[in-house]
Amino acid sequence: SFRYPLSNEENGACKPQKDKENEQTTDLTGYISISEFLENGNIYTITKKYLESEGKENEKMNPTIRSKIIFGISATMKSLHKRKIIHRNLTDFNILLDDKLEPRIGSFSLARYIDEPFEMEMGTWMGTTISMAPEIFDDDSESYSFPVDVFAYSILLYRMFSNNISFADKKTYRSAKKYLARIRRGDRPVRPPNIPDHYWDLIQKCWKQNPEERPTFNEITDILKDDKYALEEFGMKTDLEQLHEYQRRIDIG
């Protein structure tokens, strides 16, 4: 929900709210934006614990939940792109879990509606560095479009299987400038040891240097319907009945 600032007459009836614990006062007379609170948080934190524990931390993360997350993000992005919306900040930090432990895509502050492909101006993205496609800062290009979200999805998939992003020379870059330089010249992170072949193949397709060679989310969603993408890891298997029910429910065409 959303509320405009209060008028001068209304201000008198709206008392500032005091937080005794933090000794702060909140002014409620200005703009207010209200969104649903998802108490399970984002998938980054839960996935990190799950991978570090080799599946032992599985109360909120297991192969069934992970398979649903991977499919659900793709199906939701398919729906967004169908409506001409480009997200521009698709990361594991912005994927939240609802009370059913199913994914919700958040953080639409950088999202834009575009009428025609290749409309976005270059260098206008201020999102998460590791998810930025090379064409965003390509000096030979003038614009970018939906494939930047597909590139971001490839990095999100990578981080579903690895807590670190490293290149063949074993370097993990904390410098955004150095990381982007490698991505721009075509370098990509090395394969995580625990990732299945078919997922690695999908990631490589999604982070192609040429954006026109990347699959669309329509295509990715169809690819993920194959049961071979139902994860089996750490001695656990995906519940196919649950996954299929979720796929039918979330992929509304």
Coordinates of N, CA and C in Angstrom, one line a residue:
S1 N 0.8 -1.2 0.0 CA 0.0 0.0 0.0 C 0.9 1.2 0.0
F2 N 0.2 2.4 -0.2 CA 1.0 3.6 -0.4 C 0.2 4.8 0.1
R3 N 0.8 5.7 0.8 CA 0.1 6.9 1.3 C 0.9 8.2 1.0
Y4 N 0.2 9.2 0.5 CA 0.8 10.5 0.3 C 1.1 11.2 1.6
P5 N 2.0 12.2 1.6 CA 2.2 13.0 2.8 C 0.9 13.6 3.4
L6 N 0.8 13.8 4.7 CA -0.4 14.3 5.3 C -0.4 15.8 5.0
S7 N -1.6 16.4 5.0 CA -1.8 17.8 4.9 C -1.5 18.5 6.3
N8 N -1.4 19.8 6.3 CA -1.1 20.5 7.5 C -2.1 20.2 8.6
E9 N -3.4 20.1 8.1 CA -4.5 19.8 9.1 C -4.4 18.4 9.7
E10 N -3.9 17.5 8.8 CA -3.8 16.1 9.3 C -2.6 15.8 10.2
N11 N -1.6 16.6 10.0 CA -0.3 16.5 10.7 C -0.6 16.5 12.2
G12 N -1.5 17.3 12.7 CA -1.7 17.4 14.1 C -2.2 16.2 14.8
A13 N -2.9 15.4 14.0 CA -3.5 14.1 14.5 C -2.6 12.9 14.4
C14 N -1.4 13.1 13.8 CA -0.4 12.0 13.7 C 0.8 12.3 14.6
K15 N 0.8 11.6 15.7 CA 1.9 11.7 16.6 C 3.1 10.9 16.2
P16 N 4.3 11.5 16.4 CA 5.5 10.8 16.1 C 5.6 9.5 17.0
Q17 N 6.1 8.5 16.4 CA 6.3 7.2 17.1 C 7.7 7.1 17.7
K18 N 7.7 6.8 19.0 CA 9.0 6.7 19.7 C 9.4 5.2 19.9
D19 N 10.7 4.9 19.5 CA 11.3 3.6 19.7 C 12.2 3.7 21.0
K20 N 11.7 3.3 22.1 CA 12.4 3.4 23.4 C 13.7 2.7 23.4
E21 N 13.7 1.5 22.7 CA 14.9 0.7 22.7 C 16.1 1.3 22.0
N22 N 15.8 1.9 20.8 CA 16.8 2.6 20.0 C 16.9 4.1 20.2
E23 N 16.0 4.6 21.0 CA 15.9 6.0 21.3 C 15.8 6.9 20.0
Q24 N 14.9 6.4 19.2 CA 14.6 7.1 17.9 C 13.2 7.5 17.8
T25 N 12.9 8.5 17.1 CA 11.6 9.0 16.8 C 11.3 8.9 15.3
T26 N 10.2 8.3 14.9 CA 9.8 8.2 13.5 C 8.7 9.1 13.2
D27 N 8.9 9.9 12.2 CA 7.9 10.9 11.7 C 7.0 10.2 10.6
L28 N 5.8 10.1 10.9 CA 4.8 9.4 10.0 C 4.0 10.3 9.2
T29 N 4.4 11.6 9.0 CA 3.6 12.5 8.3 C 4.0 12.6 6.8
G30 N 5.1 11.9 6.4 CA 5.5 12.0 5.0 C 5.0 10.8 4.2
Y31 N 5.6 10.5 3.1 CA 5.3 9.4 2.2 C 5.4 8.1 3.1
I32 N 4.5 7.2 2.9 CA 4.6 5.8 3.5 C 4.4 4.8 2.5
S33 N 5.3 3.8 2.4 CA 5.1 2.7 1.5 C 5.1 1.4 2.4
I34 N 4.1 0.6 2.2 CA 3.9 -0.6 3.0 C 3.9 -1.8 2.2
S35 N 4.8 -2.8 2.5 CA 4.8 -4.1 1.8 C 4.7 -5.2 2.8
E36 N 4.4 -6.4 2.2 CA 4.2 -7.6 3.0 C 5.5 -7.9 3.7
F37 N 5.4 -8.3 5.0 CA 6.6 -8.8 5.7 C 6.8 -10.3 5.5
L38 N 7.9 -10.7 5.0 CA 8.2 -12.1 4.8 C 9.3 -12.5 5.8
E39 N 8.9 -13.1 6.9 CA 9.7 -13.4 8.1 C 10.9 -14.3 7.8
N40 N 10.8 -15.1 6.7 CA 11.9 -16.1 6.4 C 13.1 -15.4 5.7
G41 N 12.9 -14.2 5.4 CA 14.1 -13.4 4.8 C 14.5 -13.9 3.4
N42 N 15.7 -13.5 3.0 CA 16.1 -13.8 1.7 C 16.9 -15.1 1.6
I43 N 17.0 -15.6 0.3 CA 17.6 -17.0 0.2 C 19.1 -17.0 0.3
Y44 N 19.7 -15.8 0.3 CA 21.2 -15.8 0.4 C 21.6 -16.4 1.7
T45 N 21.1 -15.9 2.8 CA 21.5 -16.3 4.1 C 21.2 -17.8 4.4
I46 N 20.0 -18.2 4.0 CA 19.6 -19.6 4.2 C 20.4 -20.6 3.4
T47 N 20.6 -20.2 2.1 CA 21.4 -21.0 1.2 C 22.8 -21.2 1.7
K48 N 23.4 -20.1 2.2 CA 24.8 -20.1 2.7 C 24.9 -21.1 3.8
K49 N 24.0 -21.1 4.8 CA 24.0 -22.1 5.9 C 23.8 -23.5 5.4
Y50 N 22.9 -23.6 4.5 CA 22.6 -25.0 3.9 C 23.8 -25.6 3.3
L51 N 24.5 -24.8 2.4 CA 25.7 -25.3 1.7 C 26.9 -25.6 2.7
E52 N 27.1 -24.6 3.6 CA 28.2 -24.8 4.6 C 28.0 -26.0 5.5
S53 N 26.7 -26.4 5.8 CA 26.4 -27.5 6.6 C 26.3 -28.8 5.8
E54 N 26.5 -28.7 4.5 CA 26.3 -29.9 3.6 C 24.9 -30.5 3.8
G55 N 23.9 -29.6 3.8 CA 22.5 -30.1 3.9 C 22.0 -30.4 5.3
K56 N 22.8 -30.2 6.3 CA 22.3 -30.5 7.6 C 21.3 -29.4 8.1
E57 N 21.6 -28.1 7.7 CA 20.7 -27.0 8.0 C 19.6 -27.0 6.9
N58 N 18.6 -27.9 7.1 CA 17.6 -28.1 6.1 C 16.2 -27.8 6.5
E59 N 16.0 -27.1 7.6 CA 14.6 -26.7 8.0 C 13.9 -25.8 7.0
K60 N 14.7 -24.9 6.4 CA 14.1 -23.9 5.5 C 14.7 -24.1 4.1
M61 N 15.6 -25.0 3.9 CA 16.2 -25.2 2.6 C 16.5 -26.7 2.4
N62 N 16.0 -27.3 1.4 CA 16.2 -28.7 1.0 C 16.0 -28.8 -0.5
P63 N 16.3 -29.9 -1.1 CA 16.2 -30.1 -2.6 C 14.8 -29.7 -3.1
T64 N 13.7 -30.0 -2.4 CA 12.4 -29.6 -2.9 C 12.2 -28.1 -2.9
I65 N 12.6 -27.5 -1.8 CA 12.4 -26.0 -1.7 C 13.4 -25.3 -2.8
R66 N 14.6 -25.8 -2.9 CA 15.5 -25.2 -3.9 C 15.1 -25.4 -5.3
S67 N 14.5 -26.6 -5.6 CA 14.0 -26.8 -7.0 C 12.8 -25.8 -7.3
K68 N 12.0 -25.6 -6.3 CA 10.9 -24.7 -6.4 C 11.4 -23.2 -6.6
I69 N 12.4 -22.9 -5.8 CA 13.0 -21.5 -5.9 C 13.5 -21.3 -7.3
I70 N 14.3 -22.2 -7.8 CA 14.9 -22.1 -9.2 C 13.8 -21.9 -10.2
F71 N 12.8 -22.8 -10.2 CA 11.7 -22.7 -11.2 C 10.9 -21.5 -11.0
G72 N 10.5 -21.2 -9.7 CA 9.7 -20.1 -9.4 C 10.2 -18.7 -9.9
I73 N 11.5 -18.5 -9.7 CA 12.1 -17.3 -10.1 C 12.0 -17.1 -11.7
S74 N 12.3 -18.2 -12.4 CA 12.2 -18.2 -13.8 C 10.8 -17.9 -14.3
A75 N 9.8 -18.6 -13.7 CA 8.4 -18.4 -14.1 C 7.9 -17.0 -13.8
T76 N 8.4 -16.4 -12.7 CA 8.0 -15.1 -12.3 C 8.6 -14.1 -13.3
M77 N 9.9 -14.3 -13.6 CA 10.6 -13.4 -14.6 C 9.9 -13.5 -16.0
K78 N 9.5 -14.7 -16.3 CA 8.8 -14.9 -17.6 C 7.6 -14.0 -17.6
S79 N 6.8 -14.0 -16.5 CA 5.6 -13.2 -16.4 C 6.0 -11.7 -16.5
L80 N 7.0 -11.3 -15.8 CA 7.4 -9.8 -15.8 C 7.8 -9.4 -17.2
H81 N 8.6 -10.2 -17.9 CA 9.1 -9.8 -19.2 C 7.9 -9.8 -20.2
K82 N 7.0 -10.7 -20.0 CA 5.8 -10.7 -20.9 C 5.0 -9.3 -20.7
R83 N 5.1 -8.7 -19.6 CA 4.5 -7.5 -19.3 C 5.4 -6.3 -19.5
K84 N 6.5 -6.5 -20.2 CA 7.5 -5.5 -20.6 C 8.2 -4.9 -19.4
I85 N 8.4 -5.6 -18.4 CA 9.1 -5.1 -17.2 C 10.4 -5.7 -17.1
I86 N 11.5 -4.9 -16.9 CA 12.8 -5.4 -16.7 C 13.2 -5.1 -15.3
H87 N 13.7 -6.1 -14.6 CA 13.9 -6.0 -13.1 C 15.2 -5.2 -12.8
R88 N 16.3 -5.7 -13.4 CA 17.6 -5.0 -13.3 C 18.4 -5.2 -12.0
N89 N 17.8 -6.0 -11.1 CA 18.6 -6.2 -9.8 C 18.2 -7.6 -9.3
L90 N 18.2 -8.6 -10.1 CA 17.8 -9.9 -9.8 C 19.0 -10.7 -9.1
T91 N 19.0 -10.7 -7.7 CA 20.0 -11.4 -7.0 C 19.4 -12.2 -5.9
D92 N 20.2 -13.1 -5.3 CA 19.7 -13.9 -4.2 C 19.3 -13.1 -3.0
F93 N 19.9 -11.9 -2.8 CA 19.5 -11.0 -1.7 C 18.1 -10.5 -1.9
N94 N 17.6 -10.5 -3.1 CA 16.3 -9.9 -3.4 C 15.2 -11.0 -3.7
I95 N 15.6 -12.2 -3.4 CA 14.6 -13.3 -3.5 C 14.2 -13.7 -2.1
L96 N 13.0 -13.5 -1.7 CA 12.5 -13.7 -0.3 C 11.6 -15.0 -0.3
L97 N 11.5 -15.6 0.9 CA 10.7 -16.8 1.0 C 9.4 -16.5 1.8
D98 N 8.3 -16.9 1.3 CA 7.0 -16.6 2.0 C 6.8 -17.7 3.1
D99 N 5.6 -17.7 3.7 CA 5.4 -18.7 4.8 C 5.3 -20.1 4.3
K100 N 5.2 -20.3 2.9 CA 5.2 -21.7 2.4 C 6.6 -22.0 1.9
L101 N 7.6 -21.2 2.2 CA 9.0 -21.3 1.7 C 9.0 -21.3 0.2
E102 N 8.2 -20.5 -0.4 CA 8.2 -20.4 -1.9 C 8.7 -19.0 -2.2
P103 N 9.4 -18.8 -3.3 CA 10.1 -17.5 -3.6 C 9.2 -16.4 -4.0
R104 N 9.6 -15.2 -3.6 CA 9.0 -14.0 -4.0 C 10.1 -13.0 -4.4
I105 N 10.0 -12.5 -5.6 CA 11.0 -11.5 -6.1 C 10.7 -10.1 -5.5
G106 N 11.7 -9.5 -4.9 CA 11.5 -8.2 -4.3 C 12.4 -7.2 -4.9
S107 N 12.5 -6.0 -4.3 CA 13.4 -4.9 -4.7 C 13.2 -4.5 -6.1
F108 N 12.1 -3.8 -6.3 CA 11.8 -3.3 -7.7 C 12.1 -1.8 -7.9
S109 N 13.0 -1.3 -7.0 CA 13.4 0.1 -7.1 C 14.1 0.4 -8.4
L110 N 14.7 -0.6 -9.0 CA 15.4 -0.3 -10.3 C 14.7 -0.8 -11.5
A111 N 13.5 -1.5 -11.3 CA 12.7 -2.0 -12.4 C 12.2 -0.9 -13.3
R112 N 12.1 -1.2 -14.5 CA 11.5 -0.3 -15.5 C 10.6 -0.9 -16.5
Y113 N 9.6 -0.2 -16.9 CA 8.7 -0.6 -18.0 C 9.3 -0.2 -19.3
I114 N 9.4 -1.0 -20.3 CA 9.9 -0.6 -21.6 C 9.0 -1.1 -22.7
D115 N 8.7 -0.2 -23.6 CA 7.7 -0.4 -24.7 C 8.4 -1.2 -25.8
E116 N 9.7 -0.9 -26.0 CA 10.4 -1.6 -27.1 C 11.7 -2.2 -26.6
P117 N 12.1 -3.3 -27.3 CA 13.4 -3.8 -26.9 C 14.6 -2.8 -27.1
F118 N 15.7 -3.0 -26.3 CA 16.9 -2.2 -26.5 C 16.6 -0.7 -26.3
E119 N 15.8 -0.4 -25.3 CA 15.5 1.0 -25.0 C 16.3 1.6 -23.8
M120 N 16.8 0.7 -22.9 CA 17.4 1.3 -21.7 C 18.8 1.9 -22.1
E121 N 19.1 3.0 -21.5 CA 20.4 3.7 -21.8 C 21.5 3.0 -21.1
M122 N 22.7 3.0 -21.7 CA 23.9 2.4 -21.1 C 24.3 3.1 -19.8
G123 N 24.9 2.3 -18.9 CA 25.6 2.9 -17.8 C 24.6 3.5 -16.7
T124 N 23.3 3.2 -16.8 CA 22.4 3.8 -15.9 C 22.0 2.8 -14.7
W125 N 22.6 1.7 -14.7 CA 22.3 0.7 -13.7 C 23.1 0.9 -12.4
M126 N 22.5 0.9 -11.3 CA 23.2 1.0 -10.0 C 22.9 -0.1 -9.1
G127 N 22.8 -1.3 -9.7 CA 22.4 -2.5 -8.9 C 23.5 -3.3 -8.3
T128 N 23.4 -4.6 -8.2 CA 24.4 -5.4 -7.6 C 25.5 -5.8 -8.6
T129 N 26.7 -5.5 -8.3 CA 27.8 -5.6 -9.3 C 27.9 -7.0 -9.9
I130 N 27.9 -8.1 -9.0 CA 28.1 -9.4 -9.6 C 27.0 -9.9 -10.6
S131 N 25.9 -9.2 -10.6 CA 24.8 -9.6 -11.4 C 24.7 -8.8 -12.7
M132 N 25.7 -7.8 -12.9 CA 25.6 -7.0 -14.1 C 26.1 -7.6 -15.3
A133 N 25.3 -7.6 -16.4 CA 25.7 -8.2 -17.7 C 26.7 -7.3 -18.3
P134 N 27.6 -7.9 -19.2 CA 28.7 -7.1 -19.8 C 28.2 -6.0 -20.7
E135 N 27.0 -6.2 -21.3 CA 26.6 -5.1 -22.3 C 26.2 -3.8 -21.6
I136 N 25.9 -3.9 -20.3 CA 25.5 -2.7 -19.6 C 26.6 -1.6 -19.7
F137 N 27.8 -2.0 -19.7 CA 28.9 -1.0 -19.7 C 29.8 -1.2 -21.0
D138 N 29.2 -1.8 -22.0 CA 29.9 -2.0 -23.3 C 30.0 -0.7 -24.1
D139 N 31.2 -0.3 -24.3 CA 31.4 1.0 -25.0 C 30.9 1.0 -26.5
D140 N 30.7 -0.3 -27.0 CA 30.3 -0.4 -28.4 C 28.8 -0.5 -28.5
S141 N 28.1 -0.5 -27.4 CA 26.6 -0.6 -27.4 C 26.0 0.6 -26.9
E142 N 24.7 0.8 -27.3 CA 24.0 2.0 -26.9 C 22.9 1.8 -25.9
S143 N 22.5 0.5 -25.8 CA 21.4 0.2 -24.9 C 21.4 -1.3 -24.6
Y144 N 20.5 -1.7 -23.7 CA 20.3 -3.1 -23.3 C 18.9 -3.4 -23.0
S145 N 18.5 -4.7 -22.8 CA 17.1 -5.0 -22.6 C 17.0 -6.3 -21.8
F146 N 16.0 -7.1 -22.0 CA 15.6 -8.2 -21.1 C 16.8 -9.2 -20.9
P147 N 17.7 -9.4 -21.8 CA 18.8 -10.4 -21.5 C 19.6 -10.1 -20.3
V148 N 19.6 -8.8 -19.9 CA 20.4 -8.5 -18.7 C 19.9 -9.3 -17.4
D149 N 18.6 -9.5 -17.4 CA 18.0 -10.2 -16.3 C 18.3 -11.7 -16.4
V150 N 18.5 -12.2 -17.6 CA 18.9 -13.6 -17.8 C 20.3 -13.8 -17.3
F151 N 21.2 -12.8 -17.7 CA 22.5 -12.9 -17.2 C 22.5 -12.9 -15.6
A152 N 21.7 -12.1 -15.0 CA 21.7 -12.0 -13.6 C 21.2 -13.3 -13.0
Y153 N 20.3 -14.0 -13.7 CA 19.7 -15.3 -13.3 C 20.9 -16.3 -13.3
S154 N 21.8 -16.2 -14.2 CA 22.9 -17.2 -14.3 C 23.7 -17.1 -13.0
I155 N 24.0 -15.9 -12.6 CA 24.8 -15.7 -11.4 C 24.0 -16.1 -10.2
L156 N 22.7 -15.9 -10.1 CA 21.9 -16.3 -9.0 C 21.9 -17.9 -8.9
L157 N 21.8 -18.5 -10.1 CA 21.9 -20.0 -10.1 C 23.3 -20.5 -9.6
Y158 N 24.3 -19.8 -10.0 CA 25.7 -20.1 -9.6 C 25.7 -20.1 -8.1
R159 N 25.2 -19.1 -7.5 CA 25.3 -18.9 -6.0 C 24.3 -19.8 -5.3
M160 N 23.4 -20.5 -6.0 CA 22.6 -21.5 -5.4 C 23.5 -22.7 -5.0
F161 N 24.6 -22.8 -5.7 CA 25.5 -24.0 -5.5 C 26.9 -23.6 -4.9
S162 N 27.2 -22.4 -4.8 CA 28.5 -22.0 -4.3 C 28.4 -20.7 -3.4
N163 N 29.0 -20.7 -2.3 CA 29.1 -19.4 -1.5 C 30.1 -18.5 -2.0
N164 N 31.0 -18.9 -2.9 CA 32.0 -18.0 -3.4 C 32.0 -18.0 -4.9
I165 N 32.4 -16.8 -5.5 CA 32.5 -16.7 -6.9 C 34.0 -16.5 -7.2
S166 N 34.6 -17.5 -7.9 CA 36.0 -17.4 -8.1 C 36.3 -17.7 -9.6
F167 N 37.4 -17.2 -10.1 CA 37.8 -17.4 -11.5 C 38.9 -18.5 -11.5
A168 N 39.3 -18.9 -12.7 CA 40.3 -20.0 -12.9 C 41.6 -19.7 -12.2
D169 N 42.0 -18.4 -12.0 CA 43.2 -18.1 -11.3 C 43.1 -18.1 -9.8
K170 N 41.9 -18.6 -9.3 CA 41.6 -18.7 -7.9 C 41.3 -17.4 -7.2
K171 N 41.3 -16.3 -7.9 CA 41.1 -15.0 -7.3 C 39.6 -14.7 -7.1
T172 N 39.2 -14.2 -5.9 CA 37.9 -13.8 -5.6 C 37.9 -12.3 -5.4
Y173 N 37.3 -11.5 -6.3 CA 37.4 -10.1 -6.3 C 36.5 -9.4 -5.4
R174 N 37.0 -8.6 -4.6 CA 36.2 -7.7 -3.7 C 36.1 -6.3 -4.4
S175 N 36.9 -6.1 -5.4 CA 36.8 -4.8 -6.2 C 35.8 -4.9 -7.3
A176 N 34.8 -4.1 -7.3 CA 33.8 -4.2 -8.3 C 34.3 -3.9 -9.7
K177 N 35.3 -2.9 -9.7 CA 35.9 -2.5 -11.0 C 36.6 -3.7 -11.6
K178 N 37.4 -4.4 -10.8 CA 38.2 -5.5 -11.4 C 37.3 -6.7 -11.8
Y179 N 36.2 -6.9 -11.0 CA 35.3 -8.0 -11.3 C 34.6 -7.7 -12.7
L180 N 34.1 -6.5 -12.8 CA 33.4 -6.1 -14.0 C 34.3 -6.1 -15.2
A181 N 35.6 -5.8 -15.0 CA 36.5 -5.8 -16.1 C 36.7 -7.2 -16.7
R182 N 36.7 -8.2 -15.8 CA 36.8 -9.6 -16.2 C 35.6 -10.1 -17.0
I183 N 34.4 -9.7 -16.4 CA 33.2 -10.1 -17.1 C 33.0 -9.4 -18.5
R184 N 33.4 -8.2 -18.6 CA 33.3 -7.5 -19.8 C 34.2 -8.1 -20.9
R185 N 35.4 -8.7 -20.5 CA 36.2 -9.2 -21.5 C 36.0 -10.7 -21.8
G186 N 34.9 -11.2 -21.2 CA 34.4 -12.6 -21.4 C 34.8 -13.6 -20.4
D187 N 35.5 -13.3 -19.4 CA 35.8 -14.2 -18.3 C 34.6 -14.6 -17.5
R188 N 34.5 -15.8 -17.0 CA 33.4 -16.3 -16.2 C 33.9 -17.1 -15.0
P189 N 33.2 -17.1 -13.9 CA 33.6 -17.9 -12.8 C 33.8 -19.4 -13.1
V190 N 34.6 -20.1 -12.4 CA 34.8 -21.6 -12.6 C 33.6 -22.4 -12.0
R191 N 33.5 -23.6 -12.5 CA 32.4 -24.4 -12.1 C 32.5 -24.9 -10.7
P192 N 31.4 -24.7 -9.9 CA 31.4 -25.2 -8.5 C 31.5 -26.8 -8.6
P193 N 32.1 -27.4 -7.6 CA 32.3 -28.9 -7.6 C 31.0 -29.6 -7.5
N194 N 30.0 -29.0 -6.8 CA 28.7 -29.8 -6.5 C 27.6 -29.5 -7.5
I195 N 27.9 -28.8 -8.6 CA 26.8 -28.5 -9.5 C 26.6 -29.6 -10.6
P196 N 25.3 -30.0 -10.8 CA 25.0 -31.0 -11.8 C 25.4 -30.5 -13.2
D197 N 25.7 -31.4 -14.2 CA 26.0 -31.1 -15.5 C 25.0 -30.2 -16.2
H198 N 23.7 -30.6 -16.1 CA 22.7 -29.9 -16.8 C 22.5 -28.4 -16.3
Y199 N 22.7 -28.2 -15.0 CA 22.6 -26.9 -14.4 C 23.8 -26.1 -14.9
W200 N 25.0 -26.7 -15.0 CA 26.1 -25.9 -15.4 C 25.9 -25.5 -16.9
D201 N 25.4 -26.4 -17.7 CA 25.1 -26.1 -19.1 C 24.1 -24.9 -19.2
L202 N 23.1 -24.9 -18.4 CA 22.1 -23.8 -18.4 C 22.7 -22.5 -18.0
I203 N 23.6 -22.5 -16.9 CA 24.3 -21.3 -16.5 C 25.1 -20.7 -17.6
Q204 N 25.8 -21.6 -18.3 CA 26.7 -21.1 -19.4 C 25.9 -20.5 -20.6
K205 N 24.7 -21.0 -20.8 CA 23.9 -20.4 -21.8 C 23.4 -19.1 -21.4
C206 N 23.0 -19.0 -20.1 CA 22.4 -17.7 -19.6 C 23.4 -16.6 -19.5
W207 N 24.7 -16.9 -19.4 CA 25.7 -15.8 -19.2 C 26.6 -15.6 -20.5
K208 N 26.0 -16.0 -21.6 CA 26.7 -15.8 -22.9 C 27.1 -14.3 -23.0
Q209 N 28.2 -14.1 -23.6 CA 28.7 -12.7 -23.8 C 27.7 -11.9 -24.7
N210 N 27.3 -12.6 -25.8 CA 26.3 -11.9 -26.7 C 24.9 -12.1 -26.1
P211 N 24.2 -11.0 -25.8 CA 22.9 -11.1 -25.1 C 21.9 -11.8 -26.0
E212 N 22.0 -11.7 -27.4 CA 21.1 -12.4 -28.3 C 21.2 -13.9 -28.2
E213 N 22.3 -14.4 -27.7 CA 22.5 -15.9 -27.6 C 21.9 -16.5 -26.3
R214 N 21.5 -15.6 -25.4 CA 21.0 -16.1 -24.2 C 19.5 -16.6 -24.3
P215 N 19.1 -17.6 -23.6 CA 17.7 -18.0 -23.7 C 16.8 -17.0 -23.1
T216 N 15.5 -17.0 -23.4 CA 14.5 -16.2 -22.8 C 14.0 -16.9 -21.5
F217 N 13.3 -16.2 -20.7 CA 12.7 -16.9 -19.5 C 11.6 -17.8 -19.9
N218 N 11.0 -17.6 -21.0 CA 10.0 -18.6 -21.6 C 10.7 -19.9 -21.8
E219 N 11.9 -19.8 -22.5 CA 12.7 -21.0 -22.8 C 13.2 -21.7 -21.5
I220 N 13.7 -20.8 -20.6 CA 14.3 -21.4 -19.4 C 13.3 -22.1 -18.6
T221 N 12.1 -21.5 -18.5 CA 11.0 -22.1 -17.7 C 10.6 -23.5 -18.3
D222 N 10.5 -23.6 -19.6 CA 10.2 -24.8 -20.2 C 11.4 -25.9 -20.0
I223 N 12.6 -25.4 -20.0 CA 13.8 -26.3 -19.8 C 13.7 -26.9 -18.4
L224 N 13.3 -26.1 -17.4 CA 13.3 -26.5 -16.0 C 12.2 -27.4 -15.7
K225 N 11.2 -27.6 -16.6 CA 10.1 -28.6 -16.4 C 10.6 -30.0 -16.5
D226 N 11.8 -30.2 -17.1 CA 12.3 -31.6 -17.2 C 12.7 -32.0 -15.8
D227 N 12.3 -33.2 -15.4 CA 12.6 -33.7 -14.0 C 14.0 -33.9 -13.7
K228 N 14.9 -33.8 -14.7 CA 16.3 -34.0 -14.4 C 16.8 -32.7 -13.6
Y229 N 16.1 -31.6 -13.6 CA 16.4 -30.4 -12.9 C 15.9 -30.5 -11.5
A230 N 15.2 -31.5 -11.1 CA 14.8 -31.7 -9.7 C 16.0 -32.2 -8.9
L231 N 16.4 -31.4 -8.0 CA 17.7 -31.6 -7.3 C 17.7 -32.8 -6.4
E232 N 18.9 -33.5 -6.5 CA 19.2 -34.6 -5.6 C 20.6 -34.3 -5.0
E233 N 20.6 -34.0 -3.7 CA 21.9 -33.6 -3.1 C 21.9 -33.9 -1.6
F234 N 23.1 -34.1 -1.1 CA 23.4 -34.4 0.3 C 22.5 -35.5 0.9
G235 N 22.2 -36.5 0.0 CA 21.4 -37.7 0.4 C 19.9 -37.4 0.4
M236 N 19.5 -36.3 -0.2 CA 18.1 -36.0 -0.2 C 17.6 -35.8 -1.6
K237 N 16.3 -36.0 -1.9 CA 15.7 -35.9 -3.2 C 14.6 -34.9 -3.2
T238 N 14.3 -34.3 -4.3 CA 13.1 -33.4 -4.5 C 11.9 -34.3 -4.5
D239 N 10.9 -33.8 -3.8 CA 9.5 -34.4 -3.8 C 8.9 -34.0 -5.1
L240 N 8.8 -34.9 -6.1 CA 8.3 -34.5 -7.4 C 6.9 -34.1 -7.4
E241 N 6.1 -34.7 -6.6 CA 4.7 -34.4 -6.5 C 4.5 -32.9 -6.1
Q242 N 5.3 -32.5 -5.0 CA 5.2 -31.1 -4.6 C 5.7 -30.2 -5.7
L243 N 6.8 -30.5 -6.3 CA 7.4 -29.7 -7.4 C 6.4 -29.5 -8.5
H244 N 5.8 -30.6 -9.0 CA 4.9 -30.5 -10.1 C 3.7 -29.7 -9.8
E245 N 3.2 -29.8 -8.6 CA 2.0 -29.0 -8.2 C 2.4 -27.5 -8.2
Y246 N 3.6 -27.2 -7.7 CA 4.0 -25.8 -7.7 C 4.2 -25.3 -9.1
Q247 N 4.8 -26.1 -10.0 CA 5.0 -25.7 -11.4 C 3.7 -25.4 -12.1
R248 N 2.7 -26.2 -11.9 CA 1.4 -25.9 -12.5 C 0.8 -24.7 -11.9
R249 N 1.0 -24.4 -10.7 CA 0.4 -23.3 -10.0 C 1.0 -21.9 -10.4
I250 N 2.4 -22.0 -10.5 CA 3.1 -20.7 -10.6 C 3.3 -20.3 -12.1
D251 N 3.4 -21.3 -13.0 CA 3.6 -21.0 -14.4 C 2.2 -20.8 -15.1
I252 N 1.8 -19.6 -15.1 CA 0.4 -19.3 -15.6 C 0.4 -18.9 -17.0
G253 N 1.5 -19.0 -17.7 CA 1.6 -18.7 -19.1 C 1.9 -17.3 -19.5

